[in-house]
């Protein structure tokens, strides 16, 4: 039989599609693997940018995983019981796009491969879950996919515990040196080991190369010992030895108590005569000469570009056929299970549809006007109702549930021994929590939430940004929402966090002013399926606003609404959260003096901006130009609503440690100060 090099030399361009024909076994496998490599270097070269190194080094492992172990159906990327594959090292996206194309996913055609990193392409520089069916989660910022995969594995473990035999899938991830350097990875894998997520399998692309040079410049971890300390099953192999890869995957699949990391020694940019094993292979297009040299080295036709030989198409078609059969067999099992488990089948449907009861408002707790309460407490009472009525809701806190009021006692804790619990314990791992929540959302069948103090949202911001980018329905419960945290001082008092989250595209921020608004804030979050929602709740008690006297709390669902008004309005008060009560008090004082004013509660700018112009002008009329905004944060952004004549009462510095009443006085959050500002504005 001719060698690949001999075939490459003797075949003309017209015969390139038959390159590799007649090969079987290991030789055919090698042609398939080199197809992944050459698609990668061609796409990166055409784009003149990209990251060829990882796809070329990981092609052996990825090929074996996707063709022999991964349970997936290219004809239906959304099959609920499919295995999940996460490319945490998302810069190596051409590895994933090549696999999706070769396996027959309609989302990635050969033309899409040719449009790598171009405007409107389904093959962007880093994988985006919303844009490309078959991509399980948006990755690229290193470490995030590690946390996502842990969240996906938690989702699988919970569903398997609740629904039994109809849930039988595994989560695989390729992680890099860079992933494991990021702190978020440490947070996530520590929790995964504690929880014994045995259906979570990592392949660590251990190539010892980063952008600046050899990883020894800044990284000398004993990764095997590190993961053993995290209670993981550790397997070390030559990451390009096919026999060792198969044995490692079989052992990982057989592991029943721990997640597994397969540490695979690889060569970055494998196949490139000049660049393999060097930093230049990481993120540079090879250039025409080195592309040709690499193809020669791999025994590939130099003059063939984006070549997928017929024999490779045929080999990968078997993957699709097997996937179709696997889903059909699962569907038969599922139908039989649903027939004999009608209650659980209904729960399954409700979870996957993320169903919210139509009468949820009527089921909400009733709040006593005579009993002021913190909105965090109200949120806890609302959660008690939601856990009973919304089966897809699952979540917890970063070791702060007694303060954030997010532990619901009747629903147990998700732990290794009790995986059906719906209360998650993330430990002091805010960043890991954010990434894990994204994984739960990407898996499907869940509305996940996580809670911590608002100031610590800074730790979570990278994961929150990816949730917004991916339009993931994740809920963040942030308590201790302002300087009124008081004695804990400026380290725990959020100042700029509110405006920074408002600046994030597709992030909905809601800051309710009392217990009833808190209930509607949760309703808004459950109905927001197009992105994440932040609920900002107080530690201090707030009065319950009398809805027979003032505007009704359901106005929150429009983002802003008229809370109070009096005849011949001269001035407009705008406020959120606890500061709404200051605006109301100032309104009543002016009213007693015969001066008309309007109070607008603005719990969510984002929801308000989605309303039509007629509604927005009816709430904030253009003719009412004298305006005061009151909010315990920075002024940035309020100018849009205040106009040129407006005044802002808020913060322009970090907070301080003192009782909340002293804080209010020192920073001007008093009725007297707001009233004085109003009178000064009125002239």
mmCIF file of C-alpha atoms in Angstrom, residues 147-483:
data_model
loop_
_atom_site.group_PDB
_atom_site.id
_atom_site.type_symbol
_atom_site.label_atom_id
_atom_site.label_comp_id
_atom_site.label_asym_id
_atom_site.label_seq_id
_atom_site.Cartn_x
_atom_site.Cartn_y
_atom_site.Cartn_z
ATOM 1 C CA UNK A 147 -16.331 26.183 36.048
ATOM 2 C CA UNK A 148 -19.000 25.722 33.371
ATOM 3 C CA UNK A 149 -18.190 22.030 33.099
ATOM 4 C CA UNK A 150 -18.541 21.616 36.865
ATOM 5 C CA UNK A 151 -21.966 23.279 36.661
ATOM 6 C CA UNK A 152 -22.985 20.978 33.815
ATOM 7 C CA UNK A 153 -21.855 17.959 35.834
ATOM 8 C CA UNK A 154 -23.864 19.154 38.847
ATOM 9 C CA UNK A 155 -26.893 19.484 36.572
ATOM 10 C CA UNK A 156 -26.476 15.911 35.343
ATOM 11 C CA UNK A 157 -25.988 14.532 38.857
ATOM 12 C CA UNK A 158 -29.116 16.277 40.154
ATOM 13 C CA UNK A 159 -31.262 15.134 37.249
ATOM 14 C CA UNK A 160 -29.988 11.565 37.538
ATOM 15 C CA UNK A 161 -30.811 11.551 41.249
ATOM 16 C CA UNK A 162 -34.317 12.897 40.641
ATOM 17 C CA UNK A 163 -35.286 11.230 37.350
ATOM 18 C CA UNK A 164 -33.248 8.032 37.441
ATOM 19 C CA UNK A 165 -32.388 5.927 34.431
ATOM 20 C CA UNK A 166 -33.436 8.402 31.738
ATOM 21 C CA UNK A 167 -30.440 10.564 32.677
ATOM 22 C CA UNK A 168 -27.139 8.977 31.719
ATOM 23 C CA UNK A 169 -24.617 11.413 30.316
ATOM 24 C CA UNK A 170 -21.063 12.531 30.964
ATOM 25 C CA UNK A 171 -19.332 15.908 30.818
ATOM 26 C CA UNK A 172 -15.964 16.129 29.078
ATOM 27 C CA UNK A 173 -13.683 19.163 28.942
ATOM 28 C CA UNK A 174 -10.358 20.019 27.376
ATOM 29 C CA UNK A 175 -8.437 22.327 29.689
ATOM 30 C CA UNK A 176 -5.101 24.016 29.157
ATOM 31 C CA UNK A 177 -2.127 25.221 31.172
ATOM 32 C CA UNK A 178 -3.677 28.675 31.130
ATOM 33 C CA UNK A 179 -7.035 27.391 32.372
ATOM 34 C CA UNK A 180 -5.426 25.770 35.382
ATOM 35 C CA UNK A 181 -3.428 28.885 36.230
ATOM 36 C CA UNK A 182 -6.631 30.919 36.616
ATOM 37 C CA UNK A 183 -8.019 31.117 40.141
ATOM 38 C CA UNK A 184 -11.573 30.343 39.043
ATOM 39 C CA UNK A 185 -10.404 26.872 37.993
ATOM 40 C CA UNK A 186 -9.104 26.141 41.482
ATOM 41 C CA UNK A 187 -12.422 27.194 43.011
ATOM 42 C CA UNK A 188 -14.446 25.027 40.649
ATOM 43 C CA UNK A 189 -12.356 21.847 40.690
ATOM 44 C CA UNK A 190 -12.114 21.960 44.473
ATOM 45 C CA UNK A 191 -15.897 21.878 44.708
ATOM 46 C CA UNK A 192 -16.147 19.186 42.020
ATOM 47 C CA UNK A 193 -13.852 16.915 43.968
ATOM 48 C CA UNK A 194 -15.750 17.529 47.193
ATOM 49 C CA UNK A 195 -19.019 16.652 45.484
ATOM 50 C CA UNK A 196 -17.609 13.501 43.877
ATOM 51 C CA UNK A 197 -18.792 14.394 40.374
ATOM 52 C CA UNK A 198 -17.606 11.144 38.832
ATOM 53 C CA UNK A 199 -19.187 11.883 35.444
ATOM 54 C CA UNK A 200 -16.859 14.813 34.913
ATOM 55 C CA UNK A 201 -13.741 14.050 32.846
ATOM 56 C CA UNK A 202 -11.006 16.554 31.983
ATOM 57 C CA UNK A 203 -8.263 16.186 29.408
ATOM 58 C CA UNK A 204 -5.417 18.477 30.446
ATOM 59 C CA UNK A 205 -3.467 19.588 27.369
ATOM 60 C CA UNK A 206 -0.110 19.578 29.133
ATOM 61 C CA UNK A 207 2.107 21.160 26.466
ATOM 62 C CA UNK A 208 4.157 23.460 28.737
ATOM 63 C CA UNK A 209 3.840 26.442 26.372
ATOM 64 C CA UNK A 210 2.183 29.813 26.939
ATOM 65 C CA UNK A 211 2.256 33.048 24.965
ATOM 66 C CA UNK A 212 5.374 34.407 26.667
ATOM 67 C CA UNK A 213 7.358 31.212 26.413
ATOM 68 C CA UNK A 214 7.702 27.962 28.342
ATOM 69 C CA UNK A 215 5.255 27.751 31.248
ATOM 70 C CA UNK A 216 8.228 27.358 33.612
ATOM 71 C CA UNK A 217 8.501 31.167 33.466
ATOM 72 C CA UNK A 218 5.610 31.429 35.916
ATOM 73 C CA UNK A 219 4.080 27.997 36.460
ATOM 74 C CA UNK A 220 5.588 24.916 38.026
ATOM 75 C CA UNK A 221 2.609 23.279 39.738
ATOM 76 C CA UNK A 222 2.636 19.571 40.359
ATOM 77 C CA UNK A 223 -0.762 19.233 38.712
ATOM 78 C CA UNK A 224 -1.149 15.555 39.537
ATOM 79 C CA UNK A 225 -0.574 16.138 43.256
ATOM 80 C CA UNK A 226 -2.750 19.234 43.164
ATOM 81 C CA UNK A 227 -5.717 17.332 41.731
ATOM 82 C CA UNK A 228 -5.173 14.381 44.047
ATOM 83 C CA UNK A 229 -5.480 16.911 46.840
ATOM 84 C CA UNK A 230 -8.774 18.021 45.314
ATOM 85 C CA UNK A 231 -9.979 14.391 45.526
ATOM 86 C CA UNK A 232 -9.831 13.774 41.786
ATOM 87 C CA UNK A 233 -8.863 10.584 40.007
ATOM 88 C CA UNK A 234 -5.596 11.382 38.194
ATOM 89 C CA UNK A 235 -4.336 9.558 35.077
ATOM 90 C CA UNK A 236 -1.117 10.569 33.304
ATOM 91 C CA UNK A 237 -0.529 9.602 29.659
ATOM 92 C CA UNK A 238 1.187 10.471 26.428
ATOM 93 C CA UNK A 239 -1.604 12.633 25.017
ATOM 94 C CA UNK A 240 -0.860 11.613 21.462
ATOM 95 C CA UNK A 241 -0.649 7.853 22.038
ATOM 96 C CA UNK A 242 -3.965 6.410 20.872
ATOM 97 C CA UNK A 243 -3.797 3.287 22.980
ATOM 98 C CA UNK A 244 -3.111 5.271 26.140
ATOM 99 C CA UNK A 245 -5.917 7.704 25.312
ATOM 100 C CA UNK A 246 -8.438 4.867 24.945
ATOM 101 C CA UNK A 247 -7.304 3.186 28.172
ATOM 102 C CA UNK A 248 -7.481 6.480 30.068
ATOM 103 C CA UNK A 249 -10.989 7.263 28.846
ATOM 104 C CA UNK A 250 -12.181 3.761 29.698
ATOM 105 C CA UNK A 251 -10.729 4.079 33.198
ATOM 106 C CA UNK A 252 -12.282 7.514 33.636
ATOM 107 C CA UNK A 253 -15.684 6.212 32.562
ATOM 108 C CA UNK A 254 -15.347 3.337 35.052
ATOM 109 C CA UNK A 255 -14.568 5.658 37.992
ATOM 110 C CA UNK A 256 -17.575 5.792 40.366
ATOM 111 C CA UNK A 257 -16.481 8.114 43.181
ATOM 112 C CA UNK A 258 -14.398 10.968 41.780
ATOM 113 C CA UNK A 259 -14.067 13.260 38.790
ATOM 114 C CA UNK A 260 -11.102 12.399 36.573
ATOM 115 C CA UNK A 261 -8.341 14.455 35.033
ATOM 116 C CA UNK A 262 -6.320 12.854 32.251
ATOM 117 C CA UNK A 263 -2.983 14.643 32.136
ATOM 118 C CA UNK A 264 -1.855 14.295 28.535
ATOM 119 C CA UNK A 265 1.620 15.308 27.440
ATOM 120 C CA UNK A 266 1.195 16.904 24.017
ATOM 121 C CA UNK A 267 3.160 18.989 21.529
ATOM 122 C CA UNK A 268 1.626 22.332 20.684
ATOM 123 C CA UNK A 269 1.368 22.886 16.936
ATOM 124 C CA UNK A 270 2.123 19.225 16.273
ATOM 125 C CA UNK A 271 3.243 18.642 12.696
ATOM 126 C CA UNK A 272 4.815 22.017 12.008
ATOM 127 C CA UNK A 273 8.535 21.467 11.297
ATOM 128 C CA UNK A 274 9.618 24.887 12.581
ATOM 129 C CA UNK A 275 6.925 25.931 15.033
ATOM 130 C CA UNK A 276 5.735 22.848 16.926
ATOM 131 C CA UNK A 277 6.555 23.048 20.612
ATOM 132 C CA UNK A 278 7.125 26.825 20.488
ATOM 133 C CA UNK A 279 5.090 29.845 21.607
ATOM 134 C CA UNK A 280 4.715 30.929 17.967
ATOM 135 C CA UNK A 281 2.482 27.914 17.380
ATOM 136 C CA UNK A 282 0.073 29.158 20.024
ATOM 137 C CA UNK A 283 -1.578 32.102 18.338
ATOM 138 C CA UNK A 284 0.065 32.963 15.030
ATOM 139 C CA UNK A 285 -0.920 32.042 11.502
ATOM 140 C CA UNK A 286 1.894 29.863 10.200
ATOM 141 C CA UNK A 287 2.398 31.689 6.913
ATOM 142 C CA UNK A 288 2.102 30.069 3.463
ATOM 143 C CA UNK A 289 5.538 28.458 3.539
ATOM 144 C CA UNK A 290 5.094 26.820 6.920
ATOM 145 C CA UNK A 291 1.554 25.723 6.056
ATOM 146 C CA UNK A 292 2.988 23.933 3.014
ATOM 147 C CA UNK A 293 5.835 22.486 5.076
ATOM 148 C CA UNK A 294 3.430 21.264 7.713
ATOM 149 C CA UNK A 295 1.261 19.540 5.128
ATOM 150 C CA UNK A 296 4.331 17.872 3.641
ATOM 151 C CA UNK A 297 5.366 16.755 7.111
ATOM 152 C CA UNK A 298 1.916 15.268 7.704
ATOM 153 C CA UNK A 299 1.903 13.559 4.313
ATOM 154 C CA UNK A 300 -0.821 15.889 3.021
ATOM 155 C CA UNK A 301 -1.233 17.404 -0.442
ATOM 156 C CA UNK A 302 0.406 20.825 -0.287
ATOM 157 C CA UNK A 303 -1.888 22.325 -2.909
ATOM 158 C CA UNK A 304 -5.110 21.161 -1.235
ATOM 159 C CA UNK A 305 -6.910 23.665 0.968
ATOM 160 C CA UNK A 306 -9.826 22.899 3.307
ATOM 161 C CA UNK A 307 -9.620 19.324 2.090
ATOM 162 C CA UNK A 308 -11.909 16.710 3.637
ATOM 163 C CA UNK A 309 -11.209 13.422 1.824
ATOM 164 C CA UNK A 310 -14.135 11.166 0.960
ATOM 165 C CA UNK A 311 -12.803 8.436 3.219
ATOM 166 C CA UNK A 312 -12.846 10.880 6.130
ATOM 167 C CA UNK A 313 -16.428 11.934 5.359
ATOM 168 C CA UNK A 314 -17.434 8.286 5.365
ATOM 169 C CA UNK A 315 -15.650 7.589 8.634
ATOM 170 C CA UNK A 316 -17.322 10.509 10.397
ATOM 171 C CA UNK A 317 -20.741 9.647 8.939
ATOM 172 C CA UNK A 318 -20.651 6.613 11.210
ATOM 173 C CA UNK A 319 -20.612 8.995 14.179
ATOM 174 C CA UNK A 320 -23.837 10.614 13.043
ATOM 175 C CA UNK A 321 -25.519 7.276 12.337
ATOM 176 C CA UNK A 322 -24.549 6.002 15.770
ATOM 177 C CA UNK A 323 -25.825 9.197 17.378
ATOM 178 C CA UNK A 324 -29.205 8.948 15.666
ATOM 179 C CA UNK A 325 -29.577 5.346 16.861
ATOM 180 C CA UNK A 326 -28.536 6.256 20.399
ATOM 181 C CA UNK A 327 -31.148 9.002 20.661
ATOM 182 C CA UNK A 328 -33.861 6.745 19.222
ATOM 183 C CA UNK A 329 -33.038 4.067 21.786
ATOM 184 C CA UNK A 330 -33.095 6.661 24.566
ATOM 185 C CA UNK A 331 -36.440 7.978 23.339
ATOM 186 C CA UNK A 332 -37.931 4.484 23.625
ATOM 187 C CA UNK A 333 -36.621 4.162 27.174
ATOM 188 C CA UNK A 334 -37.861 7.626 28.038
ATOM 189 C CA UNK A 335 -41.367 6.983 26.717
ATOM 190 C CA UNK A 336 -41.620 3.751 28.713
ATOM 191 C CA UNK A 337 -40.314 5.520 31.828
ATOM 192 C CA UNK A 338 -42.715 8.453 31.405
ATOM 193 C CA UNK A 339 -45.646 6.077 31.029
ATOM 194 C CA UNK A 340 -44.925 4.424 34.375
ATOM 195 C CA UNK A 341 -43.681 7.566 36.166
ATOM 196 C CA UNK A 342 -46.286 10.182 35.285
ATOM 197 C CA UNK A 343 -45.559 12.517 38.216
ATOM 198 C CA UNK A 344 -41.836 12.560 37.579
ATOM 199 C CA UNK A 345 -42.446 12.908 33.850
ATOM 200 C CA UNK A 346 -44.523 16.030 34.547
ATOM 201 C CA UNK A 347 -41.750 17.370 36.748
ATOM 202 C CA UNK A 348 -39.249 16.629 33.972
ATOM 203 C CA UNK A 349 -41.328 18.601 31.495
ATOM 204 C CA UNK A 350 -41.805 21.497 33.895
ATOM 205 C CA UNK A 351 -38.070 21.637 34.585
ATOM 206 C CA UNK A 352 -37.025 21.623 30.951
ATOM 207 C CA UNK A 353 -39.680 24.196 30.036
ATOM 208 C CA UNK A 354 -38.722 26.248 33.112
ATOM 209 C CA UNK A 355 -42.439 26.558 33.739
ATOM 210 C CA UNK A 356 -43.688 29.334 36.034
ATOM 211 C CA UNK A 357 -47.244 29.055 37.418
ATOM 212 C CA UNK A 358 -49.706 31.481 35.862
ATOM 213 C CA UNK A 359 -51.085 32.346 39.320
ATOM 214 C CA UNK A 360 -47.684 32.960 40.907
ATOM 215 C CA UNK A 361 -48.632 36.476 42.024
ATOM 216 C CA UNK A 362 -51.541 35.098 44.017
ATOM 217 C CA UNK A 363 -49.251 32.591 45.720
ATOM 218 C CA UNK A 364 -46.762 35.192 46.892
ATOM 219 C CA UNK A 365 -46.464 35.866 50.644
ATOM 220 C CA UNK A 366 -48.449 38.736 52.120
ATOM 221 C CA UNK A 367 -46.436 41.427 53.839
ATOM 222 C CA UNK A 368 -47.689 43.315 56.890
ATOM 223 C CA UNK A 369 -47.694 47.109 56.591
ATOM 224 C CA UNK A 370 -46.992 47.344 60.306
ATOM 225 C CA UNK A 371 -43.814 45.263 60.088
ATOM 226 C CA UNK A 372 -40.874 46.833 58.290
ATOM 227 C CA UNK A 373 -38.511 44.201 56.941
ATOM 228 C CA UNK A 374 -35.277 43.902 55.000
ATOM 229 C CA UNK A 375 -35.760 43.017 51.365
ATOM 230 C CA UNK A 376 -33.305 40.140 51.847
ATOM 231 C CA UNK A 377 -35.767 38.658 54.366
ATOM 232 C CA UNK A 378 -38.644 39.221 51.977
ATOM 233 C CA UNK A 379 -36.592 37.525 49.276
ATOM 234 C CA UNK A 380 -36.162 34.485 51.490
ATOM 235 C CA UNK A 381 -39.908 34.257 52.051
ATOM 236 C CA UNK A 382 -40.504 34.546 48.314
ATOM 237 C CA UNK A 383 -37.969 31.775 47.650
ATOM 238 C CA UNK A 384 -39.895 29.450 49.960
ATOM 239 C CA UNK A 385 -42.887 29.816 47.635
ATOM 240 C CA UNK A 386 -40.810 29.553 44.476
ATOM 241 C CA UNK A 387 -39.073 26.332 45.501
ATOM 242 C CA UNK A 388 -42.494 24.752 45.892
ATOM 243 C CA UNK A 389 -43.899 26.034 42.608
ATOM 244 C CA UNK A 390 -40.957 26.325 40.182
ATOM 245 C CA UNK A 391 -39.192 22.927 40.071
ATOM 246 C CA UNK A 392 -36.392 24.158 37.797
ATOM 247 C CA UNK A 393 -35.204 26.685 40.393
ATOM 248 C CA UNK A 394 -31.962 25.631 42.094
ATOM 249 C CA UNK A 395 -29.238 27.611 43.805
ATOM 250 C CA UNK A 396 -27.421 28.709 46.885
ATOM 251 C CA UNK A 397 -24.765 31.020 48.191
ATOM 252 C CA UNK A 398 -21.042 31.533 48.567
ATOM 253 C CA UNK A 399 -21.143 30.507 52.238
ATOM 254 C CA UNK A 400 -23.561 33.320 53.119
ATOM 255 C CA UNK A 401 -27.013 31.737 53.142
ATOM 256 C CA UNK A 402 -27.778 32.772 56.759
ATOM 257 C CA UNK A 403 -27.226 36.395 55.653
ATOM 258 C CA UNK A 404 -28.630 36.264 52.127
ATOM 259 C CA UNK A 405 -31.642 34.179 53.270
ATOM 260 C CA UNK A 406 -31.366 31.788 50.345
ATOM 261 C CA UNK A 407 -31.344 28.378 52.064
ATOM 262 C CA UNK A 408 -34.773 26.717 51.909
ATOM 263 C CA UNK A 409 -34.944 24.107 54.635
ATOM 264 C CA UNK A 410 -37.528 21.739 53.132
ATOM 265 C CA UNK A 411 -35.506 21.014 49.990
ATOM 266 C CA UNK A 412 -32.224 19.614 51.254
ATOM 267 C CA UNK A 413 -28.632 20.282 50.280
ATOM 268 C CA UNK A 414 -26.967 19.087 47.103
ATOM 269 C CA UNK A 415 -24.112 16.974 48.426
ATOM 270 C CA UNK A 416 -22.353 13.812 47.311
ATOM 271 C CA UNK A 417 -24.637 11.663 49.467
ATOM 272 C CA UNK A 418 -27.787 13.701 48.707
ATOM 273 C CA UNK A 419 -27.590 14.828 45.053
ATOM 274 C CA UNK A 420 -31.334 15.477 44.832
ATOM 275 C CA UNK A 421 -31.106 18.520 47.142
ATOM 276 C CA UNK A 422 -31.852 21.902 45.591
ATOM 277 C CA UNK A 423 -29.784 24.035 47.969
ATOM 278 C CA UNK A 424 -26.284 24.449 46.567
ATOM 279 C CA UNK A 425 -23.322 25.224 48.811
ATOM 280 C CA UNK A 426 -20.549 26.907 46.827
ATOM 281 C CA UNK A 427 -18.248 27.673 49.733
ATOM 282 C CA UNK A 428 -16.313 30.932 49.709
ATOM 283 C CA UNK A 429 -15.931 30.756 45.939
ATOM 284 C CA UNK A 430 -17.826 33.632 44.301
ATOM 285 C CA UNK A 431 -16.046 33.433 40.938
ATOM 286 C CA UNK A 432 -16.436 29.674 40.807
ATOM 287 C CA UNK A 433 -20.088 30.073 41.750
ATOM 288 C CA UNK A 434 -20.678 32.412 38.816
ATOM 289 C CA UNK A 435 -19.060 30.043 36.315
ATOM 290 C CA UNK A 436 -20.898 27.015 37.753
ATOM 291 C CA UNK A 437 -24.239 28.823 37.472
ATOM 292 C CA UNK A 438 -23.520 29.397 33.782
ATOM 293 C CA UNK A 439 -22.889 25.679 33.376
ATOM 294 C CA UNK A 440 -26.205 24.820 35.011
ATOM 295 C CA UNK A 441 -27.981 27.221 32.666
ATOM 296 C CA UNK A 442 -26.165 25.872 29.596
ATOM 297 C CA UNK A 443 -27.041 22.287 30.506
ATOM 298 C CA UNK A 444 -30.751 23.127 30.345
ATOM 299 C CA UNK A 445 -33.635 22.321 32.645
ATOM 300 C CA UNK A 446 -32.653 24.800 35.364
ATOM 301 C CA UNK A 447 -33.090 28.388 36.476
ATOM 302 C CA UNK A 448 -29.983 28.678 38.653
ATOM 303 C CA UNK A 449 -29.312 31.388 41.199
ATOM 304 C CA UNK A 450 -26.371 32.328 43.368
ATOM 305 C CA UNK A 451 -26.111 34.760 46.238
ATOM 306 C CA UNK A 452 -23.514 36.795 48.052
ATOM 307 C CA UNK A 453 -23.019 40.350 49.314
ATOM 308 C CA UNK A 454 -23.355 42.895 46.513
ATOM 309 C CA UNK A 455 -19.810 44.211 46.897
ATOM 310 C CA UNK A 456 -18.486 40.719 46.128
ATOM 311 C CA UNK A 457 -20.118 40.763 42.718
ATOM 312 C CA UNK A 458 -16.701 42.094 41.697
ATOM 313 C CA UNK A 459 -15.324 38.576 42.173
ATOM 314 C CA UNK A 460 -18.035 37.207 39.872
ATOM 315 C CA UNK A 461 -17.939 39.777 37.117
ATOM 316 C CA UNK A 462 -16.136 37.726 34.412
ATOM 317 C CA UNK A 463 -18.700 34.923 34.739
ATOM 318 C CA UNK A 464 -21.578 37.403 34.875
ATOM 319 C CA UNK A 465 -20.327 39.027 31.687
ATOM 320 C CA UNK A 466 -20.337 35.660 29.913
ATOM 321 C CA UNK A 467 -23.864 34.982 31.183
ATOM 322 C CA UNK A 468 -24.955 38.286 29.646
ATOM 323 C CA UNK A 469 -23.050 37.583 26.427
ATOM 324 C CA UNK A 470 -24.657 34.148 26.173
ATOM 325 C CA UNK A 471 -28.172 35.337 27.093
ATOM 326 C CA UNK A 472 -28.230 32.813 29.950
ATOM 327 C CA UNK A 473 -31.094 32.863 32.438
ATOM 328 C CA UNK A 474 -29.144 33.137 35.673
ATOM 329 C CA UNK A 475 -30.318 35.007 38.777
ATOM 330 C CA UNK A 476 -27.926 36.766 41.149
ATOM 331 C CA UNK A 477 -29.211 37.561 44.623
ATOM 332 C CA UNK A 478 -27.007 40.334 45.975
ATOM 333 C CA UNK A 479 -27.776 41.468 49.501
ATOM 334 C CA UNK A 480 -26.186 44.162 51.679
ATOM 335 C CA UNK A 481 -26.771 46.448 48.732
ATOM 336 C CA UNK A 482 -25.438 49.836 49.865
ATOM 337 C CA UNK A 483 -23.533 51.956 52.377
#
